[in-house]
Short mmCIF file of N, CA and C and ligand atoms in Angstrom, two decimals:
data_model
loop_
_atom_site.label_atom_id
_atom_site.label_comp_id
_atom_site.label_asym_id
_atom_site.label_seq_id
_atom_site.Cartn_x
_atom_site.Cartn_y
_atom_site.Cartn_z
N MET A 191 3.30 14.12 -16.27
CA MET A 191 3.38 14.48 -14.73
C MET A 191 2.37 13.61 -13.87
N PHE A 192 2.92 13.00 -12.89
CA PHE A 192 1.98 12.29 -12.01
C PHE A 192 1.33 13.26 -11.07
N ILE A 193 -0.02 13.01 -10.68
CA ILE A 193 -0.67 13.74 -9.82
C ILE A 193 -1.16 12.90 -8.46
N LEU A 194 -1.30 13.63 -7.51
CA LEU A 194 -1.86 13.13 -6.20
C LEU A 194 -3.30 12.67 -6.42
N PRO A 195 -3.58 11.34 -6.41
CA PRO A 195 -5.10 10.93 -6.67
C PRO A 195 -5.95 11.42 -5.39
N ALA A 196 -7.12 11.81 -5.61
CA ALA A 196 -7.96 12.22 -4.49
C ALA A 196 -8.47 10.87 -3.91
N LEU A 197 -8.76 11.01 -2.53
CA LEU A 197 -9.27 9.85 -1.71
C LEU A 197 -10.64 9.70 -2.20
N GLY A 198 -11.29 8.52 -2.10
CA GLY A 198 -12.62 8.19 -2.31
C GLY A 198 -13.54 8.57 -1.17
N TYR A 199 -12.85 9.03 -0.05
CA TYR A 199 -13.71 9.28 1.17
C TYR A 199 -13.08 10.56 1.96
N ASP A 200 -13.86 10.98 2.98
CA ASP A 200 -13.11 12.15 3.66
C ASP A 200 -12.02 11.64 4.58
N TYR A 201 -11.17 12.67 4.96
CA TYR A 201 -10.03 12.35 5.89
C TYR A 201 -10.53 11.76 7.18
N ASP A 202 -11.71 12.08 7.66
CA ASP A 202 -12.10 11.55 8.93
C ASP A 202 -12.95 10.43 8.65
N ALA A 203 -13.12 9.87 7.50
CA ALA A 203 -14.10 8.82 7.38
C ALA A 203 -13.71 7.43 7.89
N LEU A 204 -12.44 7.19 8.19
CA LEU A 204 -12.03 5.89 8.76
C LEU A 204 -12.09 5.81 10.20
N GLY A 205 -12.82 6.71 10.86
CA GLY A 205 -13.26 6.66 12.20
C GLY A 205 -11.97 6.37 13.23
N ASP A 206 -12.20 5.43 14.10
CA ASP A 206 -11.19 5.23 15.03
C ASP A 206 -10.17 4.52 14.54
N SER A 207 -10.15 3.86 13.41
CA SER A 207 -9.03 3.02 12.90
C SER A 207 -7.82 3.90 12.64
N ILE A 208 -8.08 4.95 11.71
CA ILE A 208 -7.11 5.79 11.26
C ILE A 208 -7.62 7.25 11.45
N SER A 209 -6.95 8.04 12.28
CA SER A 209 -7.53 9.46 12.51
C SER A 209 -7.44 10.39 11.38
N LYS A 210 -8.19 11.37 11.39
CA LYS A 210 -8.32 12.43 10.29
C LYS A 210 -6.79 13.05 10.06
N GLU A 211 -6.33 13.38 11.41
CA GLU A 211 -4.97 13.93 11.33
C GLU A 211 -3.92 13.05 10.55
N VAL A 212 -3.87 11.75 10.85
CA VAL A 212 -2.93 10.80 10.23
C VAL A 212 -3.38 10.68 8.72
N MET A 213 -4.49 10.66 8.46
CA MET A 213 -4.94 10.53 6.93
C MET A 213 -4.55 11.76 6.21
N GLU A 214 -4.80 12.92 6.82
CA GLU A 214 -4.56 14.08 6.06
C GLU A 214 -3.09 14.35 5.78
N LEU A 215 -2.24 14.04 6.86
CA LEU A 215 -0.73 14.21 6.76
C LEU A 215 -0.20 13.21 5.87
N HIS A 216 -0.75 11.94 5.96
CA HIS A 216 -0.31 10.91 5.09
C HIS A 216 -0.41 11.09 3.58
N HIS A 217 -1.71 11.60 3.34
CA HIS A 217 -2.02 11.89 1.98
C HIS A 217 -1.42 13.17 1.47
N THR A 218 -1.64 14.22 2.09
CA THR A 218 -1.17 15.57 1.59
C THR A 218 0.30 15.97 1.69
N LYS A 219 0.92 15.33 2.55
CA LYS A 219 2.44 15.57 2.87
C LYS A 219 3.16 14.30 2.26
N HIS A 220 3.03 13.05 2.89
CA HIS A 220 3.94 11.97 2.53
C HIS A 220 3.68 11.60 1.09
N HIS A 221 2.31 11.29 0.72
CA HIS A 221 2.17 10.94 -0.75
C HIS A 221 2.44 11.91 -1.75
N GLN A 222 2.12 13.19 -1.29
CA GLN A 222 2.32 14.37 -2.29
C GLN A 222 3.93 14.40 -2.51
N THR A 223 4.67 14.20 -1.44
CA THR A 223 6.15 14.29 -1.67
C THR A 223 6.63 13.21 -2.49
N TYR A 224 6.08 11.98 -2.51
CA TYR A 224 6.52 10.96 -3.40
C TYR A 224 6.13 11.34 -4.84
N VAL A 225 5.00 11.95 -5.11
CA VAL A 225 4.50 12.33 -6.40
C VAL A 225 5.59 13.50 -6.90
N ASP A 226 5.80 14.39 -5.96
CA ASP A 226 6.66 15.49 -6.47
C ASP A 226 8.08 14.99 -6.80
N LYS A 227 8.67 14.15 -6.00
CA LYS A 227 10.04 13.75 -6.26
C LYS A 227 10.17 12.78 -7.46
N LEU A 228 8.99 11.95 -7.62
CA LEU A 228 8.93 11.11 -8.81
C LEU A 228 8.92 12.10 -10.09
N ASN A 229 8.04 12.98 -10.12
CA ASN A 229 7.97 14.04 -11.30
C ASN A 229 9.38 14.72 -11.51
N ALA A 230 10.02 15.06 -10.30
CA ALA A 230 11.37 15.63 -10.50
C ALA A 230 12.33 14.78 -11.15
N ALA A 231 12.27 13.47 -10.71
CA ALA A 231 13.30 12.50 -11.20
C ALA A 231 13.19 12.31 -12.64
N ILE A 232 11.83 12.24 -13.15
CA ILE A 232 11.78 11.85 -14.57
C ILE A 232 11.68 13.11 -15.54
N SER A 233 11.71 14.31 -14.88
CA SER A 233 11.60 15.53 -15.60
C SER A 233 12.55 15.76 -16.76
N GLY A 234 13.74 15.23 -16.57
CA GLY A 234 14.76 15.44 -17.64
C GLY A 234 14.75 14.37 -18.69
N TYR A 235 13.80 13.41 -18.62
CA TYR A 235 13.70 12.35 -19.57
C TYR A 235 12.39 12.19 -20.32
N PRO A 236 12.25 12.96 -21.45
CA PRO A 236 10.92 13.09 -22.04
C PRO A 236 10.42 11.63 -22.57
N GLU A 237 11.42 10.85 -22.81
CA GLU A 237 11.07 9.51 -23.36
C GLU A 237 10.25 8.73 -22.40
N LEU A 238 10.33 9.17 -21.13
CA LEU A 238 9.64 8.42 -20.00
C LEU A 238 8.33 9.08 -19.71
N ALA A 239 7.90 10.08 -20.32
CA ALA A 239 6.73 10.94 -19.90
C ALA A 239 5.47 10.14 -20.18
N ASP A 240 5.41 9.27 -21.00
CA ASP A 240 4.17 8.51 -21.30
C ASP A 240 4.11 7.13 -20.45
N LYS A 241 5.15 6.88 -19.74
CA LYS A 241 5.11 5.66 -18.97
C LYS A 241 4.15 5.72 -17.63
N THR A 242 3.47 4.58 -17.46
CA THR A 242 2.81 4.60 -16.19
C THR A 242 3.74 4.20 -15.04
N VAL A 243 3.29 4.39 -13.75
CA VAL A 243 4.07 4.19 -12.57
C VAL A 243 4.41 2.68 -12.60
N VAL A 244 3.60 1.85 -12.89
CA VAL A 244 3.71 0.46 -13.06
C VAL A 244 4.83 -0.11 -14.06
N GLU A 245 4.69 0.63 -15.22
CA GLU A 245 5.77 0.40 -16.33
C GLU A 245 7.15 0.87 -15.77
N LEU A 246 7.18 2.07 -15.13
CA LEU A 246 8.54 2.54 -14.59
C LEU A 246 9.08 1.57 -13.54
N LEU A 247 8.23 1.08 -12.63
CA LEU A 247 8.72 0.11 -11.62
C LEU A 247 9.06 -1.23 -12.14
N ARG A 248 8.27 -1.79 -13.14
CA ARG A 248 8.52 -3.09 -13.69
C ARG A 248 9.90 -3.15 -14.46
N GLY A 249 10.05 -1.87 -14.92
CA GLY A 249 11.18 -1.60 -16.02
C GLY A 249 12.35 -1.03 -15.35
N ILE A 250 12.43 -1.03 -14.00
CA ILE A 250 13.39 -0.17 -13.17
C ILE A 250 14.81 -0.41 -13.79
N LYS A 251 15.11 -1.58 -14.14
CA LYS A 251 16.56 -1.89 -14.52
C LYS A 251 16.82 -1.29 -15.78
N GLU A 252 15.91 -0.96 -16.50
CA GLU A 252 16.06 -0.43 -18.03
C GLU A 252 16.21 1.17 -17.90
N LEU A 253 15.87 1.65 -16.83
CA LEU A 253 15.82 3.17 -16.60
C LEU A 253 17.28 3.79 -16.49
N PRO A 254 17.47 5.02 -16.82
CA PRO A 254 18.79 5.52 -16.65
C PRO A 254 19.27 5.37 -15.25
N GLU A 255 20.47 4.99 -14.97
CA GLU A 255 21.02 4.54 -13.66
C GLU A 255 20.79 5.76 -12.71
N ALA A 256 20.93 6.94 -13.19
CA ALA A 256 20.92 8.18 -12.27
C ALA A 256 19.56 8.27 -11.67
N ILE A 257 18.44 7.76 -12.22
CA ILE A 257 17.28 7.92 -11.43
C ILE A 257 16.56 6.63 -11.11
N GLN A 258 17.33 5.60 -11.14
CA GLN A 258 16.68 4.29 -10.60
C GLN A 258 16.28 4.30 -9.15
N GLY A 259 17.28 5.03 -8.34
CA GLY A 259 16.99 5.03 -6.91
C GLY A 259 15.76 5.87 -6.69
N ALA A 260 15.59 7.02 -7.27
CA ALA A 260 14.49 7.95 -6.92
C ALA A 260 13.24 7.38 -7.54
N VAL A 261 13.28 6.61 -8.71
CA VAL A 261 12.04 6.06 -9.09
C VAL A 261 11.63 4.88 -8.24
N ARG A 262 12.56 4.13 -7.86
CA ARG A 262 12.26 3.01 -6.88
C ARG A 262 11.58 3.47 -5.54
N ASN A 263 12.08 4.49 -5.01
CA ASN A 263 11.55 5.04 -3.79
C ASN A 263 10.30 5.89 -3.89
N HIS A 264 10.35 6.88 -4.84
CA HIS A 264 9.27 7.76 -4.90
C HIS A 264 8.16 7.20 -6.00
N GLY A 265 8.62 6.54 -6.94
CA GLY A 265 7.53 5.91 -7.81
C GLY A 265 6.83 4.83 -6.99
N GLY A 266 7.60 3.98 -6.19
CA GLY A 266 7.10 2.88 -5.34
C GLY A 266 6.23 3.64 -4.40
N GLY A 267 6.62 4.68 -3.79
CA GLY A 267 5.70 5.49 -2.80
C GLY A 267 4.40 5.86 -3.36
N HIS A 268 4.55 6.30 -4.63
CA HIS A 268 3.31 6.81 -5.33
C HIS A 268 2.51 5.58 -5.61
N TYR A 269 2.96 4.59 -6.12
CA TYR A 269 2.06 3.39 -6.54
C TYR A 269 1.52 2.81 -5.28
N ASN A 270 2.37 2.62 -4.27
CA ASN A 270 1.91 1.82 -3.04
C ASN A 270 0.75 2.56 -2.26
N HIS A 271 0.93 4.10 -2.18
CA HIS A 271 -0.12 4.80 -1.44
C HIS A 271 -1.32 4.82 -2.17
N SER A 272 -1.21 4.85 -3.48
CA SER A 272 -2.44 5.07 -4.53
C SER A 272 -3.27 3.74 -4.21
N LEU A 273 -2.62 2.66 -4.09
CA LEU A 273 -3.43 1.45 -3.75
C LEU A 273 -3.86 1.40 -2.32
N PHE A 274 -3.08 1.90 -1.48
CA PHE A 274 -3.50 1.88 0.05
C PHE A 274 -4.73 2.56 0.23
N TRP A 275 -4.90 3.72 -0.30
CA TRP A 275 -6.10 4.44 -0.17
C TRP A 275 -7.35 3.78 -0.58
N LYS A 276 -7.08 3.03 -1.81
CA LYS A 276 -8.34 2.25 -2.37
C LYS A 276 -8.67 0.93 -1.57
N VAL A 277 -7.71 0.39 -0.87
CA VAL A 277 -8.12 -0.92 -0.25
C VAL A 277 -8.71 -0.64 1.17
N MET A 278 -8.91 0.66 1.29
CA MET A 278 -9.77 0.96 2.65
C MET A 278 -10.94 1.75 2.29
N ALA A 279 -11.94 1.64 3.08
CA ALA A 279 -13.10 2.43 2.99
C ALA A 279 -13.88 2.48 4.25
N PRO A 280 -14.67 3.67 4.47
CA PRO A 280 -15.47 3.74 5.72
C PRO A 280 -16.55 2.58 5.71
N GLY A 281 -16.78 2.09 6.89
CA GLY A 281 -17.80 1.12 7.10
C GLY A 281 -17.56 -0.11 6.38
N ALA A 282 -16.17 -0.37 6.10
CA ALA A 282 -15.74 -1.74 5.49
C ALA A 282 -15.41 -2.75 6.54
N GLY A 283 -14.42 -3.49 6.31
CA GLY A 283 -14.00 -4.51 7.22
C GLY A 283 -14.83 -5.76 6.91
N GLY A 284 -14.99 -6.73 7.89
CA GLY A 284 -15.58 -7.93 7.67
C GLY A 284 -14.77 -8.88 7.05
N GLN A 285 -15.34 -9.86 6.24
CA GLN A 285 -14.61 -10.85 5.61
C GLN A 285 -14.78 -10.81 4.03
N PRO A 286 -13.77 -11.27 3.24
CA PRO A 286 -14.10 -11.44 1.89
C PRO A 286 -15.07 -12.50 1.56
N GLU A 287 -16.00 -12.12 0.59
CA GLU A 287 -16.88 -13.16 0.19
C GLU A 287 -16.62 -13.74 -1.30
N GLY A 288 -17.44 -14.49 -1.64
CA GLY A 288 -17.44 -14.94 -3.06
C GLY A 288 -16.20 -15.76 -3.33
N VAL A 289 -15.69 -15.56 -4.62
CA VAL A 289 -14.47 -16.32 -5.08
C VAL A 289 -13.34 -16.09 -4.29
N LEU A 290 -13.00 -14.73 -3.83
CA LEU A 290 -11.81 -14.52 -3.16
C LEU A 290 -11.95 -15.07 -1.71
N GLY A 291 -13.13 -15.01 -1.15
CA GLY A 291 -13.22 -15.60 0.25
C GLY A 291 -13.02 -17.03 0.27
N GLU A 292 -13.54 -17.75 -0.83
CA GLU A 292 -13.45 -19.19 -0.89
C GLU A 292 -11.82 -19.62 -1.16
N ALA A 293 -11.15 -18.69 -1.94
CA ALA A 293 -9.85 -19.01 -2.26
C ALA A 293 -8.90 -18.83 -1.07
N ILE A 294 -9.23 -17.74 -0.30
CA ILE A 294 -8.46 -17.50 0.95
C ILE A 294 -8.74 -18.58 2.05
N THR A 295 -9.90 -18.98 2.18
CA THR A 295 -10.22 -20.13 3.02
C THR A 295 -9.48 -21.42 2.59
N ALA A 296 -9.42 -21.64 1.27
CA ALA A 296 -8.86 -22.86 0.78
C ALA A 296 -7.45 -22.82 0.95
N LYS A 297 -6.75 -21.69 0.82
CA LYS A 297 -5.31 -21.60 1.07
C LYS A 297 -4.92 -21.58 2.61
N TYR A 298 -5.71 -20.86 3.38
CA TYR A 298 -5.23 -20.56 4.82
C TYR A 298 -6.12 -21.33 5.81
N CYS A 299 -7.01 -22.24 5.33
CA CYS A 299 -7.87 -23.00 6.21
C CYS A 299 -9.12 -22.13 6.71
N SER A 300 -8.79 -20.84 7.08
CA SER A 300 -9.84 -19.99 7.55
C SER A 300 -9.46 -18.53 7.36
N TYR A 301 -10.40 -17.65 7.24
CA TYR A 301 -10.09 -16.24 7.12
C TYR A 301 -9.21 -15.77 8.30
N GLN A 302 -9.66 -16.27 9.56
CA GLN A 302 -8.86 -15.94 10.81
C GLN A 302 -7.45 -16.32 10.69
N ALA A 303 -7.09 -17.48 10.20
CA ALA A 303 -5.76 -18.08 9.96
C ALA A 303 -5.02 -17.01 8.96
N PHE A 304 -5.70 -16.51 7.97
CA PHE A 304 -5.00 -15.73 6.95
C PHE A 304 -4.66 -14.38 7.63
N VAL A 305 -5.73 -13.86 8.46
CA VAL A 305 -5.41 -12.61 9.18
C VAL A 305 -4.23 -12.81 10.15
N ASP A 306 -4.27 -13.83 10.77
CA ASP A 306 -3.05 -14.19 11.75
C ASP A 306 -1.63 -14.10 11.12
N GLU A 307 -1.67 -14.76 9.96
CA GLU A 307 -0.39 -14.79 9.21
C GLU A 307 0.01 -13.48 8.63
N PHE A 308 -1.03 -12.73 8.07
CA PHE A 308 -0.62 -11.50 7.52
C PHE A 308 -0.29 -10.50 8.63
N THR A 309 -0.99 -10.67 9.88
CA THR A 309 -0.54 -9.64 10.93
C THR A 309 0.76 -10.07 11.50
N ALA A 310 1.03 -11.34 11.63
CA ALA A 310 2.44 -11.77 12.06
C ALA A 310 3.41 -11.16 11.23
N LYS A 311 3.17 -11.20 9.84
CA LYS A 311 4.21 -10.68 8.92
C LYS A 311 4.44 -9.11 9.15
N ALA A 312 3.32 -8.42 9.38
CA ALA A 312 3.36 -7.13 9.68
C ALA A 312 4.04 -6.78 10.87
N LEU A 313 3.81 -7.51 11.88
CA LEU A 313 4.56 -7.23 13.18
C LEU A 313 5.97 -7.64 13.23
N GLY A 314 6.29 -8.61 12.41
CA GLY A 314 7.67 -9.20 12.32
C GLY A 314 8.58 -8.25 11.28
N LEU A 315 8.04 -7.39 10.58
CA LEU A 315 8.73 -6.67 9.59
C LEU A 315 9.64 -5.64 10.34
N PHE A 316 10.93 -5.74 10.24
CA PHE A 316 11.85 -4.69 10.91
C PHE A 316 12.01 -3.45 9.98
N GLY A 317 11.77 -2.41 10.71
CA GLY A 317 11.89 -1.13 10.08
C GLY A 317 10.59 -0.70 9.34
N SER A 318 10.85 -0.04 8.22
CA SER A 318 9.68 0.55 7.39
C SER A 318 9.49 -0.24 6.28
N GLY A 319 8.26 -0.53 5.94
CA GLY A 319 7.92 -1.32 4.69
C GLY A 319 6.57 -1.60 4.57
N TRP A 320 6.26 -2.54 3.83
CA TRP A 320 4.84 -2.94 3.42
C TRP A 320 4.60 -4.43 3.57
N VAL A 321 3.33 -4.88 3.83
CA VAL A 321 2.88 -6.25 3.68
C VAL A 321 1.86 -6.35 2.55
N TRP A 322 2.05 -7.39 1.77
CA TRP A 322 1.18 -7.49 0.50
C TRP A 322 0.52 -8.89 0.42
N LEU A 323 -0.63 -8.77 -0.07
CA LEU A 323 -1.44 -9.90 -0.52
C LEU A 323 -1.34 -9.97 -2.07
N GLN A 324 -0.57 -10.98 -2.52
CA GLN A 324 -0.35 -11.12 -3.97
C GLN A 324 -1.54 -11.81 -4.59
N PRO A 325 -1.62 -11.79 -5.99
CA PRO A 325 -2.64 -12.34 -6.76
C PRO A 325 -2.73 -13.93 -6.53
N ASP A 326 -1.51 -14.56 -6.20
CA ASP A 326 -1.58 -16.02 -5.91
C ASP A 326 -1.90 -16.19 -4.53
N LEU A 327 -2.30 -15.25 -3.78
CA LEU A 327 -2.69 -15.21 -2.37
C LEU A 327 -1.63 -15.46 -1.38
N SER A 328 -0.42 -15.50 -1.77
CA SER A 328 0.71 -15.40 -0.91
C SER A 328 0.90 -14.05 -0.26
N ILE A 329 1.54 -14.06 0.95
CA ILE A 329 1.68 -12.93 1.70
C ILE A 329 3.17 -12.58 1.77
N ILE A 330 3.58 -11.42 1.27
CA ILE A 330 4.96 -11.09 1.16
C ILE A 330 5.18 -9.79 1.90
N THR A 331 6.34 -9.45 2.25
CA THR A 331 6.70 -8.06 2.86
C THR A 331 7.85 -7.54 1.88
N SER A 332 7.91 -6.19 2.08
CA SER A 332 8.90 -5.48 1.29
C SER A 332 9.55 -4.28 2.30
N ALA A 333 10.68 -4.01 2.04
CA ALA A 333 11.40 -2.96 2.82
C ALA A 333 10.89 -1.63 2.02
N ASN A 334 11.02 -0.51 2.76
CA ASN A 334 10.98 0.81 2.16
C ASN A 334 9.60 0.86 1.42
N GLN A 335 9.77 1.27 0.13
CA GLN A 335 8.74 1.45 -0.83
C GLN A 335 8.78 0.41 -1.86
N ASP A 336 9.47 -0.69 -1.73
CA ASP A 336 9.60 -1.80 -2.67
C ASP A 336 8.35 -2.56 -2.78
N SER A 337 8.20 -3.30 -3.88
CA SER A 337 7.03 -4.24 -3.99
C SER A 337 7.45 -5.17 -4.98
N ALA A 338 6.66 -6.19 -5.29
CA ALA A 338 6.89 -7.28 -6.29
C ALA A 338 7.16 -6.70 -7.78
N LEU A 339 6.63 -5.52 -7.96
CA LEU A 339 6.68 -4.93 -9.32
C LEU A 339 8.12 -4.66 -9.73
N LEU A 340 9.02 -4.50 -8.72
CA LEU A 340 10.45 -4.25 -8.99
C LEU A 340 11.19 -5.48 -9.65
N ASP A 341 10.62 -6.65 -9.37
CA ASP A 341 11.14 -7.87 -9.94
C ASP A 341 10.24 -8.27 -11.21
N GLY A 342 9.46 -7.30 -11.64
CA GLY A 342 8.58 -7.65 -12.70
C GLY A 342 7.47 -8.44 -12.40
N GLY A 343 7.09 -8.65 -11.15
CA GLY A 343 6.07 -9.31 -10.54
C GLY A 343 4.63 -8.64 -10.77
N GLU A 344 3.66 -9.49 -10.24
CA GLU A 344 2.21 -9.04 -10.38
C GLU A 344 1.92 -7.79 -9.34
N GLU A 345 0.93 -6.98 -9.87
CA GLU A 345 0.53 -6.01 -8.87
C GLU A 345 -0.22 -6.75 -7.71
N PRO A 346 0.00 -6.19 -6.54
CA PRO A 346 -0.59 -6.79 -5.29
C PRO A 346 -2.08 -6.53 -5.17
N LEU A 347 -2.82 -7.31 -4.64
CA LEU A 347 -4.33 -7.12 -4.36
C LEU A 347 -4.51 -6.23 -3.32
N LEU A 348 -3.66 -6.22 -2.30
CA LEU A 348 -3.85 -5.50 -0.97
C LEU A 348 -2.57 -5.15 -0.40
N GLY A 349 -2.51 -4.00 0.10
CA GLY A 349 -1.20 -3.63 0.87
C GLY A 349 -1.37 -2.89 2.11
N LEU A 350 -0.53 -3.25 3.12
CA LEU A 350 -0.65 -2.54 4.37
C LEU A 350 0.66 -1.75 4.56
N ASP A 351 0.45 -0.36 4.82
CA ASP A 351 1.68 0.40 5.10
C ASP A 351 2.06 0.22 6.55
N VAL A 352 3.29 -0.27 6.88
CA VAL A 352 3.67 -0.37 8.22
C VAL A 352 4.89 0.61 8.56
N TRP A 353 4.95 1.70 7.79
CA TRP A 353 5.86 2.86 8.12
C TRP A 353 5.31 3.52 9.38
N GLU A 354 6.19 3.79 10.28
CA GLU A 354 5.67 4.56 11.54
C GLU A 354 4.77 5.76 11.04
N HIS A 355 5.06 6.48 10.21
CA HIS A 355 4.24 7.67 9.67
C HIS A 355 2.84 7.29 9.44
N ALA A 356 2.53 5.91 9.24
CA ALA A 356 1.11 5.47 9.06
C ALA A 356 0.36 5.32 10.25
N TYR A 357 1.00 5.26 11.42
CA TYR A 357 0.27 5.04 12.69
C TYR A 357 0.85 5.67 13.97
N TYR A 358 1.98 6.34 13.94
CA TYR A 358 2.58 6.58 15.09
C TYR A 358 1.66 7.76 15.93
N LEU A 359 1.19 8.63 15.31
CA LEU A 359 0.36 9.72 15.88
C LEU A 359 -0.85 9.05 16.68
N ASP A 360 -1.27 8.05 16.09
CA ASP A 360 -2.49 7.46 16.64
C ASP A 360 -2.21 6.26 17.74
N TYR A 361 -1.16 5.52 17.38
CA TYR A 361 -0.86 4.27 18.27
C TYR A 361 0.50 4.33 18.81
N LYS A 362 1.21 5.40 18.69
CA LYS A 362 2.46 5.43 19.31
C LYS A 362 3.30 4.11 18.71
N ASN A 363 3.98 3.43 19.61
CA ASN A 363 4.85 2.32 19.05
C ASN A 363 3.96 0.99 18.93
N LYS A 364 2.58 1.13 19.17
CA LYS A 364 1.88 -0.03 19.20
C LYS A 364 1.42 -0.48 17.76
N ARG A 365 2.32 -1.08 17.01
CA ARG A 365 1.97 -1.40 15.61
C ARG A 365 0.84 -2.54 15.63
N ASP A 366 0.93 -3.26 16.60
CA ASP A 366 -0.15 -4.42 16.81
C ASP A 366 -1.55 -3.89 16.90
N ASP A 367 -1.77 -2.69 17.54
CA ASP A 367 -3.02 -2.13 17.78
C ASP A 367 -3.49 -1.45 16.32
N TYR A 368 -2.48 -0.82 15.64
CA TYR A 368 -2.80 -0.25 14.29
C TYR A 368 -3.23 -1.40 13.49
N VAL A 369 -2.59 -2.44 13.27
CA VAL A 369 -2.85 -3.53 12.45
C VAL A 369 -4.16 -4.05 12.73
N ALA A 370 -4.44 -4.33 13.97
CA ALA A 370 -5.85 -4.94 14.42
C ALA A 370 -6.86 -3.86 14.07
N ALA A 371 -6.71 -2.58 14.14
CA ALA A 371 -7.72 -1.67 13.78
C ALA A 371 -7.96 -1.60 12.19
N TRP A 372 -6.84 -1.71 11.55
CA TRP A 372 -6.79 -1.59 10.20
C TRP A 372 -7.89 -2.73 9.46
N TRP A 373 -7.85 -3.82 9.99
CA TRP A 373 -8.71 -4.93 9.43
C TRP A 373 -10.14 -4.44 9.33
N ASN A 374 -10.44 -3.50 10.31
CA ASN A 374 -11.90 -2.97 10.28
C ASN A 374 -12.22 -2.02 9.12
N VAL A 375 -11.23 -1.55 8.41
CA VAL A 375 -11.47 -0.65 7.27
C VAL A 375 -11.05 -1.25 5.95
N VAL A 376 -10.61 -2.52 5.93
CA VAL A 376 -10.24 -3.11 4.73
C VAL A 376 -11.44 -3.34 3.72
N ASP A 377 -11.33 -2.88 2.53
CA ASP A 377 -12.47 -2.95 1.65
C ASP A 377 -12.43 -4.14 0.82
N TRP A 378 -12.97 -5.27 1.29
CA TRP A 378 -12.87 -6.49 0.66
C TRP A 378 -13.56 -6.61 -0.61
N ARG A 379 -14.55 -5.66 -0.88
CA ARG A 379 -15.30 -5.77 -2.12
C ARG A 379 -14.38 -5.16 -3.25
N PHE A 380 -13.60 -4.10 -2.84
CA PHE A 380 -12.51 -3.69 -3.87
C PHE A 380 -11.51 -4.73 -4.11
N VAL A 381 -11.08 -5.35 -3.12
CA VAL A 381 -9.92 -6.31 -3.17
C VAL A 381 -10.50 -7.53 -3.98
N ALA A 382 -11.74 -7.90 -3.69
CA ALA A 382 -12.48 -9.00 -4.56
C ALA A 382 -12.40 -8.74 -6.04
N GLU A 383 -12.85 -7.50 -6.37
CA GLU A 383 -12.95 -7.14 -7.67
C GLU A 383 -11.45 -7.25 -8.46
N ARG A 384 -10.61 -6.73 -7.60
CA ARG A 384 -9.18 -6.76 -8.12
C ARG A 384 -8.76 -8.16 -8.37
N TYR A 385 -9.12 -9.10 -7.44
CA TYR A 385 -8.75 -10.52 -7.66
C TYR A 385 -9.42 -11.13 -8.80
N ALA A 386 -10.74 -10.75 -9.15
CA ALA A 386 -11.55 -11.27 -10.26
C ALA A 386 -11.00 -10.79 -11.46
N SER A 387 -10.29 -9.73 -11.48
CA SER A 387 -9.91 -9.18 -12.79
C SER A 387 -8.50 -9.49 -12.98
MN1 LIG B 109 3.00 5.72 4.03
#
């Protein structure tokens, strides 16, 4: 059985970037629902009980056809949100340092150019989905709760939830304001450790 992971900080810890109301709803309602529906989907398949969510998503095509859609959506939702909570932290923001900082600068010329490209992809994504920074430092987007894992790809370093439920109560239709504020809570130390490993 999968369980809802606890946040590493309080619901009100992200200050003006993401409100307590949004964090609490997003974690206790949206993420919890993905966990519950993932558990329901695999409950009739004891052979899947020991699989991690990454294994389920990477091996989606080998799963019983009847649950592929549910695992894709709810397993994806569980994985994506579990990462999302970790790439944010109170008092974070700033710029990546060390090896990751140098690699981003090497690939994008500057941190700001990287932010601009990531932001443009977030604003250009139609409908609900995610923007990802991959281990090769490419920036990709996915619809719904998909990610590169479904193609057997690498786990992302960083992900931004651009579903309306992630920002509408705080920013209404202004996705650009949400994305701009989100950079202030990105935990680059966590992302850099992920990159290093
Ligand atoms: Mn979400």
